[in-house]
Coordinates of C-alpha atoms and ligand atoms in Angstrom, one line a residue:
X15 CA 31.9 -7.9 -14.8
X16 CA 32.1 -11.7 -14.7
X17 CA 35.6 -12.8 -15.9
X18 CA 35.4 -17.1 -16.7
X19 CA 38.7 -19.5 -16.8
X20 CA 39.3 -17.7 -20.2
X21 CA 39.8 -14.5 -19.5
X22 CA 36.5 -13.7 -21.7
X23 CA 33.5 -11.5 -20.5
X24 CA 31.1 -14.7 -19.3
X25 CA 28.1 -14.7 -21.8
X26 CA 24.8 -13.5 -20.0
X27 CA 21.3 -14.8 -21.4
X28 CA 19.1 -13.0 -23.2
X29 CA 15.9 -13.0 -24.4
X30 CA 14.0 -12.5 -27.9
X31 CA 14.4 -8.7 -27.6
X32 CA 17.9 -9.0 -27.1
X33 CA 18.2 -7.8 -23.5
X34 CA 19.6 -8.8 -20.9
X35 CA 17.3 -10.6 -18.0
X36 CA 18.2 -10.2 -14.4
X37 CA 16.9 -11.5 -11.0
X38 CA 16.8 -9.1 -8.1
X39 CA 16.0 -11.4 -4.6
X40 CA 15.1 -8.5 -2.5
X41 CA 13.9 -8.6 0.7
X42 CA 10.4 -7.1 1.9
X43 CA 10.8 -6.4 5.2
X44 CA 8.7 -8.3 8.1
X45 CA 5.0 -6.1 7.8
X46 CA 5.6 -2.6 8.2
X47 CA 5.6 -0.8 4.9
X48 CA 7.9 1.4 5.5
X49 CA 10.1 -1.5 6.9
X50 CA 11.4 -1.7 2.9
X51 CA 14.5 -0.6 2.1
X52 CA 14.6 2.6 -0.2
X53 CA 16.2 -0.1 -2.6
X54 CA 13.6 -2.6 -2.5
X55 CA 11.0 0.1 -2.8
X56 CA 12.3 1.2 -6.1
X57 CA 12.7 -2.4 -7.7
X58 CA 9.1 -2.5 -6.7
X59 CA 8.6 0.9 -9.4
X60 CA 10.5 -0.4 -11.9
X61 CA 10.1 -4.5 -12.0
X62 CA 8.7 -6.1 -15.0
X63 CA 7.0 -9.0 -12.7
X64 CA 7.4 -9.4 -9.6
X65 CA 7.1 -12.6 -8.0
X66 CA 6.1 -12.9 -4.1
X67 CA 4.7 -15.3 -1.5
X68 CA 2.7 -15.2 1.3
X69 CA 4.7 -13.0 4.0
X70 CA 3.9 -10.4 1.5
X71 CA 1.6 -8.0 3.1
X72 CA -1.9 -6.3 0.9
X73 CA 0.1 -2.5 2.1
X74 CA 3.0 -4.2 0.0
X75 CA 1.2 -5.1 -2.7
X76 CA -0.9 -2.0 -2.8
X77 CA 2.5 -0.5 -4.1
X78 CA 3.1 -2.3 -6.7
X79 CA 2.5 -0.6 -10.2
X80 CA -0.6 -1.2 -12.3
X81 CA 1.1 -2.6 -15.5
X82 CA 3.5 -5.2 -13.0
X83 CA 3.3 -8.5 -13.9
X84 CA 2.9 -10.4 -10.7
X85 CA 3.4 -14.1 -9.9
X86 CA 2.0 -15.4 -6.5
X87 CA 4.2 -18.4 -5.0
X88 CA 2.8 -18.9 -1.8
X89 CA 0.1 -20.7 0.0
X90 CA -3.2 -20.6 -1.3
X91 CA -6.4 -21.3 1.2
X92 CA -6.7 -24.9 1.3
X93 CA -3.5 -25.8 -1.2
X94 CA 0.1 -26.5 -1.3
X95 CA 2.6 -23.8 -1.8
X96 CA 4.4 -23.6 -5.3
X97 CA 7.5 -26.4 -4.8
X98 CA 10.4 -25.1 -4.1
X99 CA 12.0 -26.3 -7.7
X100 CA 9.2 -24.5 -9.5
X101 CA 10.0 -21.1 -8.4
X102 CA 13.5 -21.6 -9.1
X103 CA 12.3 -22.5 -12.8
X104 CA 10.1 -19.4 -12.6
X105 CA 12.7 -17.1 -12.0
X106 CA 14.5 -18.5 -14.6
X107 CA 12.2 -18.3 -17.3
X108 CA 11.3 -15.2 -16.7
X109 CA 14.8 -13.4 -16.9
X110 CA 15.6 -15.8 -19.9
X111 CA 12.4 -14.1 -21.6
X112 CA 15.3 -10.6 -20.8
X113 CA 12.9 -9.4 -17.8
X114 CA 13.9 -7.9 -15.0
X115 CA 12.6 -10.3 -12.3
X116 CA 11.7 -8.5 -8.6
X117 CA 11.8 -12.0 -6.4
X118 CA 10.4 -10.6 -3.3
X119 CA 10.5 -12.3 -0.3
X120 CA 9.4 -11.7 3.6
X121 CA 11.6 -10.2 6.2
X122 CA 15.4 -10.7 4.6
X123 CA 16.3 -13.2 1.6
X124 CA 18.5 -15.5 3.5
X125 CA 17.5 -15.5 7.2
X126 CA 15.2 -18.9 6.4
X127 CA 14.1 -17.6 2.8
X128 CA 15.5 -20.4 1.1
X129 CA 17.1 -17.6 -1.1
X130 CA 20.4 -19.2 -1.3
X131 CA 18.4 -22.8 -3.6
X132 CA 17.1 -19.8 -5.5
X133 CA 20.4 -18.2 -6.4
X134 CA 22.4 -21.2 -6.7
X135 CA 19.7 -22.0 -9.4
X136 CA 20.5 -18.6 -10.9
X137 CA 24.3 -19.3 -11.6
X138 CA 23.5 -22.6 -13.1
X139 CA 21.6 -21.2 -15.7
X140 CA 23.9 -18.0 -15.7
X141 CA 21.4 -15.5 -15.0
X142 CA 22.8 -12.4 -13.4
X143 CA 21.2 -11.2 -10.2
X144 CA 21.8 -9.1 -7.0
X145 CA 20.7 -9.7 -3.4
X146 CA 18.9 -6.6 -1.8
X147 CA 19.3 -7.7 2.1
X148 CA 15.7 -6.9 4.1
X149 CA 14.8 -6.3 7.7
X150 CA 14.7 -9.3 9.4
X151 CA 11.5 -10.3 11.6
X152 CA 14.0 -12.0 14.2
X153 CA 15.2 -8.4 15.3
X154 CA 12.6 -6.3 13.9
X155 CA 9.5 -8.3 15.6
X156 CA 10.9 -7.9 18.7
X157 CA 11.7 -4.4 18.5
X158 CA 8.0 -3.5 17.6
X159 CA 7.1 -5.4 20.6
X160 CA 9.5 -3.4 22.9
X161 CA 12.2 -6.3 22.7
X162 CA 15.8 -5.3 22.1
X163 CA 17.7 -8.4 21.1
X164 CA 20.6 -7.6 22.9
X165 CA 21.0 -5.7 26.2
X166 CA 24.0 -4.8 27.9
X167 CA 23.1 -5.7 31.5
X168 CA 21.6 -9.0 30.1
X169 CA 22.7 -11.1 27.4
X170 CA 25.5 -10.2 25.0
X171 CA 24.4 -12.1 22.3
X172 CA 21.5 -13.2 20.1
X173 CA 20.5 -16.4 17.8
X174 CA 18.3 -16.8 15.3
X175 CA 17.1 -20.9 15.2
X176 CA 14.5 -22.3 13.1
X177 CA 11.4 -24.4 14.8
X178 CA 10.8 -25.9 11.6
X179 CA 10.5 -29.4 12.5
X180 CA 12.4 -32.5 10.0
X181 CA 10.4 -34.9 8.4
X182 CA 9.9 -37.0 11.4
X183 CA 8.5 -34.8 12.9
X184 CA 11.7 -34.4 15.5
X185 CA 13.5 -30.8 15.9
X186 CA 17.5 -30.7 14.7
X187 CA 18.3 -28.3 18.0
X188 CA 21.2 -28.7 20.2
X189 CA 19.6 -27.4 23.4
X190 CA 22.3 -27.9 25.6
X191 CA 24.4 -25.8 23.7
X192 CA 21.8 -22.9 23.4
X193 CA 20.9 -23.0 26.9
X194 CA 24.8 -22.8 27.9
X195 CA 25.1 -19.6 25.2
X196 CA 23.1 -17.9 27.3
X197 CA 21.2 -15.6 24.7
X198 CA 18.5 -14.6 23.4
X199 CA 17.2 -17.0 21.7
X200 CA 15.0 -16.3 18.2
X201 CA 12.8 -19.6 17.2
X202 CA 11.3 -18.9 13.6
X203 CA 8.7 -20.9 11.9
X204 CA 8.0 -22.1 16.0
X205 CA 4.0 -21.8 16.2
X206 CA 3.2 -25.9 16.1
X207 CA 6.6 -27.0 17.8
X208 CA 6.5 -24.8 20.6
X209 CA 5.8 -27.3 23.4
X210 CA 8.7 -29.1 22.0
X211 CA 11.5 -26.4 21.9
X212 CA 9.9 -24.9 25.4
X213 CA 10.3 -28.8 26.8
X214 CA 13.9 -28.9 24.8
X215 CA 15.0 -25.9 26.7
X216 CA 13.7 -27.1 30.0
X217 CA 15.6 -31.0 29.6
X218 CA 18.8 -29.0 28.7
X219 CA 18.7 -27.6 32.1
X220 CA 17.3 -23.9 31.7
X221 CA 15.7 -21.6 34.5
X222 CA 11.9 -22.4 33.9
X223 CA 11.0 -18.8 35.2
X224 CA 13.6 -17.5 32.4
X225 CA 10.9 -14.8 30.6
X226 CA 9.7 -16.0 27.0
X227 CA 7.5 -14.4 24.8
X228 CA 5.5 -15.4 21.3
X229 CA 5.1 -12.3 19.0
X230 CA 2.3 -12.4 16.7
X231 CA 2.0 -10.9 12.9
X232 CA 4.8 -8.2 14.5
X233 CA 5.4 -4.5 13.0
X234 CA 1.6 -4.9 11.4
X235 CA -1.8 -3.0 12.7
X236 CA -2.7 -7.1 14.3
X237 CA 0.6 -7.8 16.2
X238 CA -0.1 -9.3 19.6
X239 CA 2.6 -10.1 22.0
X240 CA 2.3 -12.7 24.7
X241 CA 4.8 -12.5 27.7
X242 CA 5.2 -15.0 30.1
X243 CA 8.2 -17.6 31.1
X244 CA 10.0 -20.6 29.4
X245 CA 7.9 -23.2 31.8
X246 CA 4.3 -21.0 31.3
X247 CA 4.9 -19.7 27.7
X248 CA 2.7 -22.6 25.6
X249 CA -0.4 -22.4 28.1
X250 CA -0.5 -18.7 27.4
X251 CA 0.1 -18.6 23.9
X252 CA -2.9 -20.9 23.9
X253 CA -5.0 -19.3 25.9
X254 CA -4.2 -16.1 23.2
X255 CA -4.5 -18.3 20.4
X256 CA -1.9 -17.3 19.1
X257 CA -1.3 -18.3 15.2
X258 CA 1.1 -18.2 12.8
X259 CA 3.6 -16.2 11.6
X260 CA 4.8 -15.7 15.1
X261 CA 8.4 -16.0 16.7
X262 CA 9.4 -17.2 19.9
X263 CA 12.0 -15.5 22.0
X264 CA 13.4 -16.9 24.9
X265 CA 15.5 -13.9 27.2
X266 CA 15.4 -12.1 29.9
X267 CA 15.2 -8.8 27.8
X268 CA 11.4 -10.5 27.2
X269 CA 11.1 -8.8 30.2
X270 CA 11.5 -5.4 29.2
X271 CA 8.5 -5.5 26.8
X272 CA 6.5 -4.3 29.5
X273 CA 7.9 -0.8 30.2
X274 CA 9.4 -0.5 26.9
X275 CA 6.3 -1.4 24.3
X276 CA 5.3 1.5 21.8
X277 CA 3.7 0.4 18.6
X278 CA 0.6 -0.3 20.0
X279 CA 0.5 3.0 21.7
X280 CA 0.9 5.3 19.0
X281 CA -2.2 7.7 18.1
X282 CA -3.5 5.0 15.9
X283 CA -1.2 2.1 16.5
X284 CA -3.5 -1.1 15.8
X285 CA -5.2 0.5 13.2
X286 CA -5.6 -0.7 9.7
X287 CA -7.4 1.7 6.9
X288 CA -8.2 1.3 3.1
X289 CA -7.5 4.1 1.2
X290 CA -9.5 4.0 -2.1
X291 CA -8.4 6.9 -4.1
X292 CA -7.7 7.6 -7.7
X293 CA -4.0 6.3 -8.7
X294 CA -2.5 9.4 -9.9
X295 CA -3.4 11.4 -6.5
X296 CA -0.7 11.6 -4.2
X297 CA -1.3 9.9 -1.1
X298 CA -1.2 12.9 1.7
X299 CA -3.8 11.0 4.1
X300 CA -1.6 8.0 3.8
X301 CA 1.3 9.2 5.0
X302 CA -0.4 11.3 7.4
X303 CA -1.8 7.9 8.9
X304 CA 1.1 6.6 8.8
X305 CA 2.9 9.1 10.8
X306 CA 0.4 8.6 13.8
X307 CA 0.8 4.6 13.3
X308 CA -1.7 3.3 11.4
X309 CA -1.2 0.7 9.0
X310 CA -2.6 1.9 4.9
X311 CA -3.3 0.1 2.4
X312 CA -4.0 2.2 -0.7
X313 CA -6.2 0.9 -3.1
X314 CA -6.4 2.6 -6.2
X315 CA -9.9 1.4 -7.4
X316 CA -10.4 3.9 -9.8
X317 CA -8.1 4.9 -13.0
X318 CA -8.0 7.9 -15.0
X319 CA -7.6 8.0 -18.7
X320 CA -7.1 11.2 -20.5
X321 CA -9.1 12.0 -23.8
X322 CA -6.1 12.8 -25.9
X323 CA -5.9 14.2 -28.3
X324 CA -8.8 16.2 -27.1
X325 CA -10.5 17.9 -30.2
X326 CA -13.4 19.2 -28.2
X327 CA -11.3 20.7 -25.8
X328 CA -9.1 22.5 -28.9
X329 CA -11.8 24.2 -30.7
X330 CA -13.9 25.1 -26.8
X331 CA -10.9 26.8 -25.7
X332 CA -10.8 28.2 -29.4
X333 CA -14.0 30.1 -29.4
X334 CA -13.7 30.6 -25.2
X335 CA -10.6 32.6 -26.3
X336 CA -13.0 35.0 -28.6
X337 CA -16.3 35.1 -26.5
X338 CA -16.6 38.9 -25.1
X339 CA -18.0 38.3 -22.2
X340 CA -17.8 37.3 -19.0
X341 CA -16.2 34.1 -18.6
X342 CA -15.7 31.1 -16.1
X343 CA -12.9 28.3 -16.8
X344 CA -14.2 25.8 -14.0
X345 CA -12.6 22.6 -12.5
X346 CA -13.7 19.6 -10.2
X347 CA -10.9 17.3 -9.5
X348 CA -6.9 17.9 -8.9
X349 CA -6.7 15.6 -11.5
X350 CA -8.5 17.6 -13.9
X351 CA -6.5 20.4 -13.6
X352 CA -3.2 18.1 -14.1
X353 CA -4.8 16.6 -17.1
X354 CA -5.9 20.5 -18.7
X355 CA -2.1 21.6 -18.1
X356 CA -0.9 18.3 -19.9
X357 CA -3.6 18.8 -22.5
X358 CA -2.5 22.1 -23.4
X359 CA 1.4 21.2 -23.7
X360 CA 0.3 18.4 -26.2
X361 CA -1.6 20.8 -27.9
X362 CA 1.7 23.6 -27.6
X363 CA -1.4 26.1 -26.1
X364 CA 0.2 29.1 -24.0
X365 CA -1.4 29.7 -21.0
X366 CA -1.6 33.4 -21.9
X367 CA -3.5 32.9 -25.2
X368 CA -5.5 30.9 -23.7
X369 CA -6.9 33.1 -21.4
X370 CA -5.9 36.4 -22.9
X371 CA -8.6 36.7 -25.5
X372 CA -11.6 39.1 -25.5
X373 CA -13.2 39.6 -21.7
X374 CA -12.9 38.5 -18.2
X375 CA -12.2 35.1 -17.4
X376 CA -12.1 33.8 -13.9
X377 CA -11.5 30.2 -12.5
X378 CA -13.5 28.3 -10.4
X379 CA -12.3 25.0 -8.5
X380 CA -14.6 22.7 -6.5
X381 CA -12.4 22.3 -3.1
X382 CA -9.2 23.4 -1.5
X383 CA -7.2 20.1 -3.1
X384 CA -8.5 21.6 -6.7
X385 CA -7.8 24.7 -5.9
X386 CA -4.1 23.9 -4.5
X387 CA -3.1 22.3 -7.6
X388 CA -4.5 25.5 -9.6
X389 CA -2.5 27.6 -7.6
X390 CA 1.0 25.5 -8.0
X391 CA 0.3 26.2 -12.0
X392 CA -0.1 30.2 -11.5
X393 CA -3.7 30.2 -10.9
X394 CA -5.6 31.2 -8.1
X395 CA -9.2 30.5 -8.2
X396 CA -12.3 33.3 -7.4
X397 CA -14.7 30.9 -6.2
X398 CA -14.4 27.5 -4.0
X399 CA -17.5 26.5 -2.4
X400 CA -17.3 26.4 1.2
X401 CA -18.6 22.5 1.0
X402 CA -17.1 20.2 -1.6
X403 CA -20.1 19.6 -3.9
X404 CA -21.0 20.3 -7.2
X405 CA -24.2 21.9 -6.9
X406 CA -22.6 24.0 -4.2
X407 CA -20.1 25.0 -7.2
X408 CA -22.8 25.6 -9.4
X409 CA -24.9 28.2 -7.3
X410 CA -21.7 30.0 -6.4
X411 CA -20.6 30.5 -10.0
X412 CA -24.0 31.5 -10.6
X413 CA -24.2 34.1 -7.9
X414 CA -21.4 35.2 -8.8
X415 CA -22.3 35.9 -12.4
X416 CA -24.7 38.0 -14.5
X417 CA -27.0 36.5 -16.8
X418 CA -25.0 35.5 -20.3
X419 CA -22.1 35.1 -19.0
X420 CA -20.1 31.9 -20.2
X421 CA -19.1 28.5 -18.1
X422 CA -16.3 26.2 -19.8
X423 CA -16.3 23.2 -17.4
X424 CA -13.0 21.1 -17.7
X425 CA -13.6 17.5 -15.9
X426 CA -14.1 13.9 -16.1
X427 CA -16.7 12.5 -18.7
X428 CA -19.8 11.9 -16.9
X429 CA -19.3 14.8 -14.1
X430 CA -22.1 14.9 -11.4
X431 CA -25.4 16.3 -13.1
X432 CA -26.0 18.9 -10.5
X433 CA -23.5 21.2 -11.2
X434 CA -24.9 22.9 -14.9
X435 CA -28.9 23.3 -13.7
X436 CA -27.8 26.6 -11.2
X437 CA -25.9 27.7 -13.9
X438 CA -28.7 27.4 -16.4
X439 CA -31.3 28.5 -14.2
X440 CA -29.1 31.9 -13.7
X441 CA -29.0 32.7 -17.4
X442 CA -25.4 31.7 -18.0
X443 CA -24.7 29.6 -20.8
X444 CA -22.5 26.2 -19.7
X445 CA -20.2 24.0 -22.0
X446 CA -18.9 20.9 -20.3
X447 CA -15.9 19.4 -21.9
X448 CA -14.7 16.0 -21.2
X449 CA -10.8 15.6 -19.9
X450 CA -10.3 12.0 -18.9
X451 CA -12.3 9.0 -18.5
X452 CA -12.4 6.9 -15.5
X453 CA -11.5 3.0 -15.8
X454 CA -12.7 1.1 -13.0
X455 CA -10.3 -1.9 -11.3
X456 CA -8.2 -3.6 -8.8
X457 CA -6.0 -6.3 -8.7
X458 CA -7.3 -9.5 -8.9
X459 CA -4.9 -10.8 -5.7
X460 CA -5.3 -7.5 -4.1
X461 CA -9.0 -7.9 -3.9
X462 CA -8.9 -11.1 -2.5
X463 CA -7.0 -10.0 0.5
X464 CA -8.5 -7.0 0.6
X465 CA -12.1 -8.9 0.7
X466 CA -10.8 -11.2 3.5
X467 CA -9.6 -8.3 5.5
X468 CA -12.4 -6.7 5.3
X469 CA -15.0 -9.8 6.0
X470 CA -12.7 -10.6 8.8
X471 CA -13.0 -7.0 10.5
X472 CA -9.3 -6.6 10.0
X473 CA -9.3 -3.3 8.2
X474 CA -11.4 -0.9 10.6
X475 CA -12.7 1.7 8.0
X476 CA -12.3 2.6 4.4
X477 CA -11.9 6.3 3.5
X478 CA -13.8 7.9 0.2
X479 CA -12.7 11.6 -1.3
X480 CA -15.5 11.3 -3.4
X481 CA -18.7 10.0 -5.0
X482 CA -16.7 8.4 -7.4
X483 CA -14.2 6.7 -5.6
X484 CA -17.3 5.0 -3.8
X485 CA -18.8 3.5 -6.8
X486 CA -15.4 2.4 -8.2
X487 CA -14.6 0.5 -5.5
X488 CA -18.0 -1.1 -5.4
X489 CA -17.8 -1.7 -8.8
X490 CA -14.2 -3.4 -8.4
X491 CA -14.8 -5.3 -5.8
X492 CA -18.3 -6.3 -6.9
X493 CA -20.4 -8.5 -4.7
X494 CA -20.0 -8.6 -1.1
X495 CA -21.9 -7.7 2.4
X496 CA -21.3 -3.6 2.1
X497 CA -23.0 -2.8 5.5
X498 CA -20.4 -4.2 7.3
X499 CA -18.0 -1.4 5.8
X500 CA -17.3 1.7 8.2
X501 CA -16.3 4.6 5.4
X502 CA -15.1 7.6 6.8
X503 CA -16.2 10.3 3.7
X504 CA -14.9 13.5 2.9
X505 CA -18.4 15.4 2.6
X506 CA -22.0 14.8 2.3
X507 CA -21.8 13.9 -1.4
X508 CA -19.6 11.0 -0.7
X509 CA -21.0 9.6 2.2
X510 CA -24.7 9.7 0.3
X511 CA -23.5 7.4 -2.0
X512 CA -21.7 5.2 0.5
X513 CA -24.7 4.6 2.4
X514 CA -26.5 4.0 -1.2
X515 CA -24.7 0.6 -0.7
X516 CA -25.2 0.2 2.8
X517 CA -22.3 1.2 4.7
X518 CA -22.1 2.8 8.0
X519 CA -20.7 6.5 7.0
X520 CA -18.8 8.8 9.1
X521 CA -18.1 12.5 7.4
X522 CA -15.6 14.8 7.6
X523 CA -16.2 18.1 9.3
X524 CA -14.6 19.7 6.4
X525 CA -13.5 18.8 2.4
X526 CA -9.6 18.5 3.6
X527 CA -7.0 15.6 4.7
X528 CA -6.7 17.4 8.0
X529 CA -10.6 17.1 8.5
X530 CA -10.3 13.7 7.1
X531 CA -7.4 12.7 9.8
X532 CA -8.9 14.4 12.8
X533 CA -12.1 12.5 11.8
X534 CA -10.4 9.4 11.7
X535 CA -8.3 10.0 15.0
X536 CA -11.4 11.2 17.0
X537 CA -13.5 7.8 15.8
X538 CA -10.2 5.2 16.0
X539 CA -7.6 7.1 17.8
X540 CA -5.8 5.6 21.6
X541 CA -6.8 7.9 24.0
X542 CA -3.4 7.9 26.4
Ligands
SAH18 N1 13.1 -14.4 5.8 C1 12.2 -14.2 6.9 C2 11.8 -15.4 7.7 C3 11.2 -16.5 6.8 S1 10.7 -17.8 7.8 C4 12.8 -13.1 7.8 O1 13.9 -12.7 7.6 O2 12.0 -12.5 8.6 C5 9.1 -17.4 8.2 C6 9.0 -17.2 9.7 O3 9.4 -15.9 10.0 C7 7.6 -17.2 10.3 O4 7.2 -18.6 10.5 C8 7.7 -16.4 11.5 O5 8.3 -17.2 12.5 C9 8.7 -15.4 11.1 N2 8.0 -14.1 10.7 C10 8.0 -13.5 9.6 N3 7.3 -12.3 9.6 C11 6.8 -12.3 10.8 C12 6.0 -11.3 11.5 N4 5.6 -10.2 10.9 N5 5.7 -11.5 12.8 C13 6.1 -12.6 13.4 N6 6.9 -13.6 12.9 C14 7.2 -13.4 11.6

């Protein structure tokens, strides 16, 4: 609580609803994902807008929640960043409208985020706030790159100093007294003044064969690291072309980079793959990615929408309930079975009336992932076609079946076509009852990145679980050059319509994440 002069609670704004607004200046860490902080990552959940510049990576913004307001402050191609004063007046009019306001910023808030102006702004117009420190890039760069900051047998301290240069054009550095600290040095924002702090460093006296190095884009899939000395550094980082965001580090712990690097040598450090999935599914082949050292962005593309209340399915499940016969309750998607169980609590429908009527029923699921979220409800399906397809799914029911017996299919509206005509053809009698519709879209900022990754070859394959994740994401990200897309697919289905569009397909050996990963690892992964 905020106690003023008086002795009285200080008033806090609010907005027309009557709530309180509130600024959170978080830090996002410098790349890496999973370089948030578990703090940071729930703001991210629960923000009402979020507003975020251009450190911000596309596997950042991935996360962020559908029905987030987002407000981009940085750079865009060819223009000026948002002033300075503007933000400020942004998050001000944003928690005065009682939101709570995520300002996210790159690596940590106040290590050169200018999140100090931004909070000072904040108290003058007595908005409440709290500071969520990040992962800086000064220490976390360099420890990506095999750097640590501070080593016993070689320096015993480290400072962070800004390469920003002043308005004309000169650098406010006391070299003399950074060369005498003899530290690691960390120059941030250094990329276009780095011939003047390496020249600075070498007037004020230090060892030109002192080891320097320039990280590049450091803790993502792209970070490059160029180690050479204090007099050799800028003819290097040339040479590399190295370009912004980069740091400079000046040390002889530079030197350890060479037996000490890692991130690059993981399984599938280096690597950068879209994940286009539905929102709702959990993201097992993200994290699996992840774990081996790729980089993920997940792109939900597609968007499910249950049919609720669901009439058709209430008076289906009425009559499956009395049919006397032999009987089939079939589904093709995990979602589809999530949306059946939440369909039938709405509905206050037990599980064992539902099933218990007159005759057998059994339950078919199209893969293993269907089939693993029937089983965590109780269910444990009798047939799963050995490939993920729906005509597979269809002749299997039907050879497992006599002639008029009954098939309730639960799915999405518009299911593939191929699965009723085996089941027809057999003599079986089919009913296909929609669950959920599927919305197609993507971020609007998402997709530009995401477009500009993938033009520039930054983002070496996308991965599809199915036909329909392949046409949303075409139809979200509408017109572009598709044959330059590697999509690794999870069966033949999937990669038929991938190729439909042009893109060069790899499949999985089998309809599961492992297949998916060891398919992905065999085609991308760093042989050591
Ligand atoms: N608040 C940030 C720094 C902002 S200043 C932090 O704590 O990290 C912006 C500068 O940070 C860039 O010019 C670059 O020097 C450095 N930087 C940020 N992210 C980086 C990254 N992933 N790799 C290399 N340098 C990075």
């Amino acid at each position: 609580m905020t106690v003023n002069q008086n002795g009285s609670e200080k008033k806090r704004k609010k907005g027309n609803s009557g709530r309180t607004g509130k600024v959170w200046l978080a830090g996002a860490g410098p790349g890496d994902a999973e370089l948030l902080t578990v703090k940071a990552a729930e703001l991210i959940e629960r923000a009402d807008v979020i507003v975020y510049d251009a450190l911000i990576s596309a596997e950042l913004l991935s996360r962020i929640p559908r029905d987030t307001e987002t407000i981009y402050v940085g750079k865009h191609a060819g223009k000026h960043p948002v002033p300075q004063k503007e933000i400020n007046q942004i998050l001000v009019r944003e928690a005065e409208k009682g939101k709570n306001v995520l300002r996210l910023k790159g690596g940590d808030p106040f290590v050169f985020g200018r999140g100090g102006e931004e909070l000072e702004m904040l108290v003058q117009a007595d908005i409440p706030f709290e500071v969520v420190p990040g992962i800086t890039s000064s220490v976390a760069v360099p420890a990506y790159a095999g750097i640590p900051v501070t080593h016993r047998d070689y320096t015993s301290s480290f400072h962070v100093i800004t390469g920003h240069a002043r308005k004309d054009g000169k650098l406010n550095i006391d070299f003399a007294s950074l060369v005498r600290l003899n530290g690691t040095l960390v120059f941030l924002m250094s990329v276009s003044s780095m011939e003047m702090i390496l020249k600075g460093l070498l007037d004020a006296g230090m060892d030109p064969d002192m080891p320097a190095a320039v990280l590049e884009r450091g803790t993502t899939a792209q970070q490059r690291r160029v180690t050479a000395t204090v007099r050799t550094l800028k003819e290097a980082a040339d040479r590399a072309e190295i370009c912004t965001p980069a740091i400079i580090l000046v040390g002889k712990v530079c030197a350890l980079a060479e037996e000490l690097h890692w991130a690059e040598d993981r399984i599938l450090g280096g690597r950068q793959f879209l994940l286009t999935r539905p929102r709702q599914n959990l993201s097992a082949l993200a994290k699996r990615l992840r774990e081996l050292g790729a980089q993920v962005i997940e792109m939900p593309a597609i968007h499910t929408e249950p049919i609720s209340p669901n009439e058709l399915l209430r008076c289906a499940l009425a009559q499956f309930r009395e049919r006397d016969c032999g009987k089939w309750l079939v589904f093709t998607s995990p979602i589809g079975v999530a949306v059946f169980f939440d369909a039938l609590k709405e509905m206050k429908a037990d599980l064992r009336n539902v099933l218990g009527g007159k005759g057998t029923v059994r339950i078919g699921a199209i893969g293993s992932a269907t089939a693993s979220v029937l089983e965590a409800h109780g269910l444990f399906p009798d047939a799963v076609p050995e490939t993920y397809s729906a005509g597979e799914l269809g002749k299997e029911l039907a050879e497992l079946s006599q002639p008029g017996e009954h098939v309730l299919i639960a799915r999405a509206e518009k299911g593939s076509e191929d699965l009723i005509p085996p089941l027809t053809e057999a003599g079986l009698t089919a009913e296909d009852i929609p669950l959920y519709r599927t919305v197609y879209e993507v971020n609007p900022v998402l997709k530009e990145t995401v477009t500009d990754m993938l033009e520039s070859g930054e983002i070496d394959a996308v991965t599809f679980t199915s036909a329909s994740t392949v046409r949303g994401f075409v139809r979200a990200m509408g017109e572009m050059d598709y044959s330059r897309i590697r999509a690794v697919c999870i069966g033949e289905q999937t990669a038929r319509a991938a190729a439909e569009y042009g893109m060069q397909t790899e499949t999985a050996a089998q309809a599961s994440m492992d297949a998916m990963t060891e398919k992905i690892v065999e085609l991308y992964g760093n042989c050591r």
